[in-house]
Amino acid sequence: MNAPSSSSIAATSIPEAFGGPVGAPVGGAGALREHPLLNGLNEPQKQAVCLPAEHGLILAGAGSGKTRVLTTRIAWLMQTGQVSPQGILAVTFTNKAAREMLTRLSAMVPINVRSLWVGTFHGLCHRLLRTHWRAARLPETFQILDTGDQQAAIKRLIKAMGVDEERFPPRDMMHYINALKEQGIRSGQAEAHDAHTRRKVEIYAEYEAQCQREGAVDFAELLLRAYELLQQDEALRIHYQQRFRHILVDEFQDTNPLQYAWLQLLCGPQTVIFAVGDDDQSIYAFRGADVANMRAFERNYAKGNVIRLEQNYRSHGNILTAANALITNNADRLGKNLWTDAGEGELIRVFQGVSDLDEARYIVDEIRELTREGFSRHQMALLYRSNAQSRVLEHALFQAGIAYRVYGGLRFFERLEVKHALAYLRLIANQDDDTAFLRVVNFPTRGIGARSLEALQVEARQLNSSLYNAAASLTGKAGTAVSQFIRLIEGLRVETSGLTLPEVIDHLLDRSGLRQHYQAEKDGQDRLENLEELVNAAATFADDPEAAHNIDRETGEATSLLADFLAHAALEAGEHQAGDQDEAVQLMTVHSAKGLEFSAVFIVGLEQGLFPHENAMMARDGLEEERRLMYVAITRARQRLYLCHAQTRMLHGQTRYCLPSSFLDELPEALLQRINTVPAWSAGSYSTGWSDAPAVDMATRVSARAAGAAESAGGFHVGQSVVHAKFGAGVILSAEGRGDEARVQVRFGQAGTKWLALAYAKLEAA
DNA sequence: AGGTACTCTTTTTTT
DNA sequence: AAGAGTACCT
């Protein structure tokens, strides 16, 4: 996508009032480099912080002090008078990162951090759109659709259009639409060379119209609207270009094309962009991130002004060496090698379990050992590729009485009961919000069934109005149920007009019947508590001056606080849950571990097909992204690293025979300490000093089964590791037939799964 | 309108 | 295996 010529290209930087000539030798800024803020930084870090007023790319490896450099640079820029707080724009990907930046910053400089723009891409775009809603052609009360809302809206639309849901699944349509938006493509510009795609584009177009009608904006739309706003409104664009002298971007490798284009638009002739990222940690290509942005930025903006932060302050040497060795197998890297002066440290422990249960038991045992050695539990992490893997681990930890905490899963504002309460709130704020309307029009049930709703939708279509307005216009004749609902909402609007935000919610919970509903429900206790928690959250939000004044607009404050809270709920899905146990082992996916560090890390389930994940192989460069994921996982560990895999694993309710991950082969053997070597399918248990718990597990059962005639053939048995002359190493999945007709199904690493006739194939036991 | 039985799916995730 | 979603029955 091309940004308008006025702003798109790396204009030569113009010296800032203070900065001295562009490209001045580093020594020229000598005085500035004596600043106390720089104490304790290493040379490249200092260079990065003190980069003259030119675009720069900081290649910051894992554990190299990236966040510190970013925040120190902001503080340094301000303290040395090169820029005022208003001239700073700092962009992150998560709210957490934004918060952390602000926290660190306010510890460094005595400055009112509210005057800086620090936030996520989505948060900042939202801020732009709230401020300039008219210019963006949005209703003042526009609402944000989260993923669930968006999918519901698309599904509703597909039904209304009479499109076959089988051929156009709402989920796929959502991905399709979002992918286009992330490339800046509107329905009008989307290419369609076949009938199916043309239909998809039509749905996209209808979806755009529906959102506009309802005043709904999805996540991708926040970015796209803000982009178009700046692109089309020259005065506005120039205003912000002149305001933001320094744009700082965190996790640059995770930007998608639209975000990059947005940055380009904001980058005026006097703007300096400071981008920090690590191409080796790009693990979000599957949701549209494009590492190519780093190269493009280097080429068009930084122009060789690249600083590498390669000293790692986190991990011991062996761990880093392993990570480096692994990532070397990726082609087309920007290039970077981490080092440390912390010493080699321990070897990396590799454990092979007979089954996933076996693996879990080993981990439990090892956690106890680590505790004896003095590791604290919250400094231990269990990292896995997919969430489904947590169950076995949780079970084992629970049985062993080890406190643990699972990250991920349902977030607070995504809980059903909370969404219901918010939907009432949204209807108060914006009655055209059909998604909210449909969510609660009959919840708690008030006798409005599918029939009345269908009639309503027909009516709304005819009037070209929202469901709410259609309902209001029908009120006289359409029976009491619908009209009572309308009266309920209107009543709420009146009754809550003078109340504070938490009071509004509290009142709404009673009037809507939500509270009573969950009181009556058997298992409603948790849900009730969450509703009370929502009132608390609103109180906290209303009391927090920073949050409340996040948006500088000049409208009435009661409404605006409500709107702000709703936006907050959508944009900040809520910290996972309270009840943090201090001494809990941390369980999470590798993805969510990015940016974190632990003294001891277990990487679990290192098997072909799982990690690297088989589905990832469909994607272009899928294996490379998996490898980066593994790189991220390894570099989370400070001191001790365990790599675990199992020979069998329950997956989708079936036992699966697994080969060790190819990533294990990419690590230098000298760095590894093999905890055990399980002879393939030797009977019974295995060799580690395993003490308690009688082991009637998958292993024994499988072995017993493998010994039976039905699943063995010609000296081979199910689960056995074999070698084929052409396909290499594999595992026997199943067998059938006897004598000359005996065949076995084998899964090979590269070649996939094959049926081989024993009479012909040259199979050998591994 | 609400409950039950059946089918389908199943990578990662923030906003 | 398990959860979600759908269709169907009461």
mmCIF file of C-alpha atoms (C1' of nucleotides) in Angstrom, chain A residues 95 122 147 385 387 411 445 589, chain B residues 1-2 10-15:
data_model
loop_
_atom_site.group_PDB
_atom_site.id
_atom_site.type_symbol
_atom_site.label_atom_id
_atom_site.label_comp_id
_atom_site.label_asym_id
_atom_site.label_seq_id
_atom_site.Cartn_x
_atom_site.Cartn_y
_atom_site.Cartn_z
ATOM 1 C CA ASN A 95 -1.728 -2.808 27.091
ATOM 2 C CA HIS A 122 -5.582 0.018 18.665
ATOM 3 C CA THR A 147 -13.826 -10.744 18.130
ATOM 4 C CA ARG A 385 2.644 -25.232 22.029
ATOM 5 C CA ASN A 387 -3.500 -24.902 25.194
ATOM 6 C CA ARG A 411 -10.697 -13.056 30.100
ATOM 7 C CA THR A 445 -35.825 -14.581 28.934
ATOM 8 C CA THR A 589 1.666 -21.308 25.739
ATOM 9 C "C1'" DA B 1 -39.070 -21.918 25.710
ATOM 10 C "C1'" DG B 2 -36.081 -25.027 27.586
ATOM 11 C "C1'" DT B 10 -9.645 -29.263 17.435
ATOM 12 C "C1'" DT B 11 -2.550 -23.865 16.825
ATOM 13 C "C1'" DT B 12 -0.816 -20.066 18.299
ATOM 14 C "C1'" DT B 13 -3.669 -14.534 20.161
ATOM 15 C "C1'" DT B 14 -3.876 -9.220 21.075
ATOM 16 C "C1'" DT B 15 -6.581 -5.704 20.224
#
